[in-house]
PDB file of C-alpha atoms in Angstrom:
ATOM      1  CA  LEU A  30     -39.954-186.287  99.228  1.00  0.00           C
ATOM      2  CA  ALA A  31     -41.572-189.568  98.217  1.00  0.00           C
ATOM      3  CA  PHE A  32     -44.220-189.144 100.920  1.00  0.00           C
ATOM      4  CA  ALA A  33     -45.051-185.602  99.773  1.00  0.00           C
ATOM      5  CA  GLU A  34     -45.187-186.624  96.105  1.00  0.00           C
ATOM      6  CA  ARG A  35     -47.451-189.567  96.940  1.00  0.00           C
ATOM      7  CA  GLY A  36     -49.722-187.263  98.963  1.00  0.00           C
ATOM      8  CA  LEU A  37     -49.922-184.765  96.098  1.00  0.00           C
ATOM      9  CA  LYS A  38     -50.826-187.514  93.620  1.00  0.00           C
ATOM     10  CA  GLU A  39     -53.485-188.843  96.000  1.00  0.00           C
ATOM     11  CA  VAL A  40     -55.111-185.419  96.402  1.00  0.00           C
ATOM     12  CA  GLN A  41     -55.091-184.945  92.626  1.00  0.00           C
ATOM     13  CA  ARG A  42     -56.586-188.425  92.173  1.00  0.00           C
ATOM     14  CA  LEU A  43     -59.398-187.567  94.595  1.00  0.00           C
ATOM     15  CA  GLN A  44     -60.068-184.301  92.755  1.00  0.00           C
ATOM     16  CA  ALA A  45     -60.255-186.172  89.444  1.00  0.00           C
ATOM     17  CA  ALA A  46     -62.703-188.681  90.952  1.00  0.00           C
ATOM     18  CA  GLU A  47     -64.875-185.825  92.273  1.00  0.00           C
ATOM     19  CA  ALA A  48     -64.865-184.229  88.818  1.00  0.00           C
ATOM     20  CA  LEU A  49     -66.417-187.392  87.338  1.00  0.00           C
ATOM     21  CA  ASP A  50     -69.399-187.214  89.670  1.00  0.00           C
ATOM     22  CA  PRO A  51     -72.408-185.597  87.918  1.00  0.00           C
ATOM     23  CA  VAL A  52     -73.328-183.871  91.184  1.00  0.00           C
ATOM     24  CA  PRO A  53     -70.612-181.338  91.967  1.00  0.00           C
ATOM     25  CA  PRO A  54     -69.194-181.316  95.496  1.00  0.00           C
ATOM     26  CA  PRO A  55     -70.090-178.426  97.806  1.00  0.00           C
ATOM     27  CA  ALA A  56     -67.982-175.282  97.437  1.00  0.00           C
ATOM     28  CA  ASP A  57     -66.492-175.827 100.891  1.00  0.00           C
ATOM     29  CA  MET A  58     -65.219-179.264  99.849  1.00  0.00           C
ATOM     30  CA  LYS A  59     -63.703-177.822  96.675  1.00  0.00           C
ATOM     31  CA  ARG A  60     -61.855-175.200  98.742  1.00  0.00           C
ATOM     32  CA  LYS A  61     -60.554-177.829 101.145  1.00  0.00           C
ATOM     33  CA  MET A  62     -59.335-180.058  98.304  1.00  0.00           C
ATOM     34  CA  ALA A  63     -57.620-177.094  96.600  1.00  0.00           C
ATOM     35  CA  ALA A  64     -55.962-176.129  99.875  1.00  0.00           C
ATOM     36  CA  ALA A  65     -54.787-179.711 100.396  1.00  0.00           C
ATOM     37  CA  GLU A  66     -53.336-179.812  96.888  1.00  0.00           C
ATOM     38  CA  LEU A  67     -51.482-176.541  97.427  1.00  0.00           C
ATOM     39  CA  GLU A  68     -50.136-177.690 100.799  1.00  0.00           C
ATOM     40  CA  MET A  69     -48.844-180.957  99.337  1.00  0.00           C
ATOM     41  CA  LEU A  70     -47.259-179.072  96.417  1.00  0.00           C
ATOM     42  CA  VAL A  71     -45.494-176.789  98.896  1.00  0.00           C
ATOM     43  CA  ASN A  72     -44.174-179.864 100.722  1.00  0.00           C
ATOM     44  CA  VAL A  73     -42.914-181.359  97.453  1.00  0.00           C
ATOM     45  CA  LEU A  74     -41.172-178.141  96.433  1.00  0.00           C
ATOM     46  CA  ARG A  75     -39.555-177.771  99.855  1.00  0.00           C
ATOM     47  CA  CYS A  76     -37.871-181.142  99.413  1.00  0.00           C
ATOM     48  CA  LYS A  77     -37.264-181.229  95.671  1.00  0.00           C
ATOM     49  CA  THR A  78     -33.974-179.737  94.523  1.00  0.00           C
ATOM     50  CA  THR A  79     -34.249-180.301  90.769  1.00  0.00           C
ATOM     51  CA  THR A  80     -37.119-177.897  90.067  1.00  0.00           C
ATOM     52  CA  GLY A  81     -36.211-174.468  88.702  1.00  0.00           C
ATOM     53  CA  GLY A  82     -37.544-171.352  90.401  1.00  0.00           C
ATOM     54  CA  ALA A  83     -39.668-170.174  87.473  1.00  0.00           C
ATOM     55  CA  ASP A  84     -41.179-173.649  87.078  1.00  0.00           C
ATOM     56  CA  ALA A  85     -41.894-173.849  90.813  1.00  0.00           C
ATOM     57  CA  LEU A  86     -43.606-170.444  90.727  1.00  0.00           C
ATOM     58  CA  LYS A  87     -45.711-171.548  87.746  1.00  0.00           C
ATOM     59  CA  GLN A  88     -46.828-174.690  89.601  1.00  0.00           C
ATOM     60  CA  ILE A  89     -47.687-172.702  92.732  1.00  0.00           C
ATOM     61  CA  THR A  90     -49.574-170.056  90.745  1.00  0.00           C
ATOM     62  CA  GLU A  91     -51.667-172.721  89.004  1.00  0.00           C
ATOM     63  CA  ALA A  92     -52.445-174.491  92.300  1.00  0.00           C
ATOM     64  CA  ALA A  93     -53.144-171.323  94.312  1.00  0.00           C
ATOM     65  CA  ARG A  94     -56.747-170.708  93.368  1.00  0.00           C
ATOM     66  CA  ASP A  95     -57.136-167.894  95.893  1.00  0.00           C
ATOM     67  CA  GLY A  96     -54.925-165.560  93.868  1.00  0.00           C
ATOM     68  CA  PHE A  97     -51.810-163.548  94.479  1.00  0.00           C
ATOM     69  CA  VAL A  98     -51.832-163.597  98.291  1.00  0.00           C
ATOM     70  CA  ALA A  99     -52.079-167.397  98.383  1.00  0.00           C
ATOM     71  CA  THR A 100     -49.247-167.608  95.856  1.00  0.00           C
ATOM     72  CA  LEU A 101     -47.038-165.329  97.928  1.00  0.00           C
ATOM     73  CA  ARG A 102     -47.859-167.205 101.133  1.00  0.00           C
ATOM     74  CA  SER A 103     -46.986-170.509  99.443  1.00  0.00           C
ATOM     75  CA  VAL A 104     -43.666-169.162  98.155  1.00  0.00           C
ATOM     76  CA  ILE A 105     -42.782-168.098 101.692  1.00  0.00           C
ATOM     77  CA  HIS A 106     -43.681-171.564 103.001  1.00  0.00           C
ATOM     78  CA  VAL A 107     -41.514-173.227 100.355  1.00  0.00           C
ATOM     79  CA  CYS A 108     -38.556-171.075 101.366  1.00  0.00           C
ATOM     80  CA  GLU A 109     -38.946-171.652 105.095  1.00  0.00           C
ATOM     81  CA  ASP A 110     -36.334-173.844 106.680  1.00  0.00           C
ATOM     82  CA  SER A 111     -36.820-174.519 110.363  1.00  0.00           C
ATOM     83  CA  GLN A 112     -33.501-176.393 110.542  1.00  0.00           C
ATOM     84  CA  ARG A 113     -31.295-173.520 109.406  1.00  0.00           C
ATOM     85  CA  ARG A 114     -30.287-170.513 111.453  1.00  0.00           C
ATOM     86  CA  THR A 115     -28.591-167.827 109.366  1.00  0.00           C
ATOM     87  CA  LEU A 116     -25.906-165.916 111.205  1.00  0.00           C
ATOM     88  CA  ARG A 117     -24.350-164.261 108.153  1.00  0.00           C
ATOM     89  CA  HIS A 118     -25.152-164.116 104.472  1.00  0.00           C
ATOM     90  CA  LEU A 119     -24.066-167.255 102.664  1.00  0.00           C
ATOM     91  CA  LYS A 120     -24.584-168.252  99.060  1.00  0.00           C
ATOM     92  CA  PRO A 121     -27.403-170.776  98.681  1.00  0.00           C
ATOM     93  CA  THR A 122     -26.280-174.371  98.779  1.00  0.00           C
ATOM     94  CA  GLU A 123     -27.076-176.654  95.841  1.00  0.00           C
ATOM     95  CA  ASN A 124     -30.247-177.948  97.499  1.00  0.00           C
ATOM     96  CA  GLU A 125     -31.391-174.349  98.143  1.00  0.00           C
ATOM     97  CA  LYS A 126     -30.894-173.208  94.537  1.00  0.00           C
ATOM     98  CA  CYS A 127     -34.584-173.737  93.698  1.00  0.00           C
ATOM     99  CA  LYS A 128     -35.606-171.601  96.684  1.00  0.00           C
ATOM    100  CA  ALA A 129     -33.321-168.743  95.639  1.00  0.00           C
ATOM    101  CA  GLU A 130     -34.589-168.899  92.037  1.00  0.00           C
ATOM    102  CA  LEU A 131     -38.175-169.047  93.301  1.00  0.00           C
ATOM    103  CA  LEU A 132     -37.693-165.839  95.282  1.00  0.00           C
ATOM    104  CA  VAL A 133     -36.168-164.095  92.262  1.00  0.00           C
ATOM    105  CA  ALA A 134     -39.117-165.198  90.097  1.00  0.00           C
ATOM    106  CA  MET A 135     -41.611-164.049  92.752  1.00  0.00           C
ATOM    107  CA  VAL A 136     -39.955-160.636  93.039  1.00  0.00           C
ATOM    108  CA  ALA A 137     -40.146-160.255  89.245  1.00  0.00           C
ATOM    109  CA  THR A 138     -43.858-161.103  89.404  1.00  0.00           C
ATOM    110  CA  MET A 139     -44.509-158.742  92.321  1.00  0.00           C
ATOM    111  CA  GLN A 140     -42.616-155.728  90.977  1.00  0.00           C
ATOM    112  CA  PRO A 141     -45.325-154.496  88.555  1.00  0.00           C
ATOM    113  CA  LYS A 142     -47.957-154.832  91.289  1.00  0.00           C
ATOM    114  CA  LEU A 143     -45.856-152.785  93.721  1.00  0.00           C
ATOM    115  CA  GLU A 144     -45.329-149.966  91.223  1.00  0.00           C
ATOM    116  CA  LEU A 145     -49.055-149.223  90.916  1.00  0.00           C
TER     117      LEU A 145
END
């Protein structure tokens, strides 16, 4: 968690430094920095157990500059757990509570879009 948080802060620091430059960076560099920020945020949220689902979704939505699809993809990445193999339905453990709340918040956000 500390590594992911430090990486996120470093990416944000680099973005702030780029914003001070009177000559804006190329669009490709902006996209790469935004993608790096989103990836580090996903890593933080995967490890952090104290963040609520609605707050996590808000952070992802703000960082996902490519819109709804990037937000949905990031939510899926946060909820991935390569260490766990589910054989039957179990209630989420305490450290998975944020992931369960995040999915509920994402479904609430998606529902109006699906009803169109």
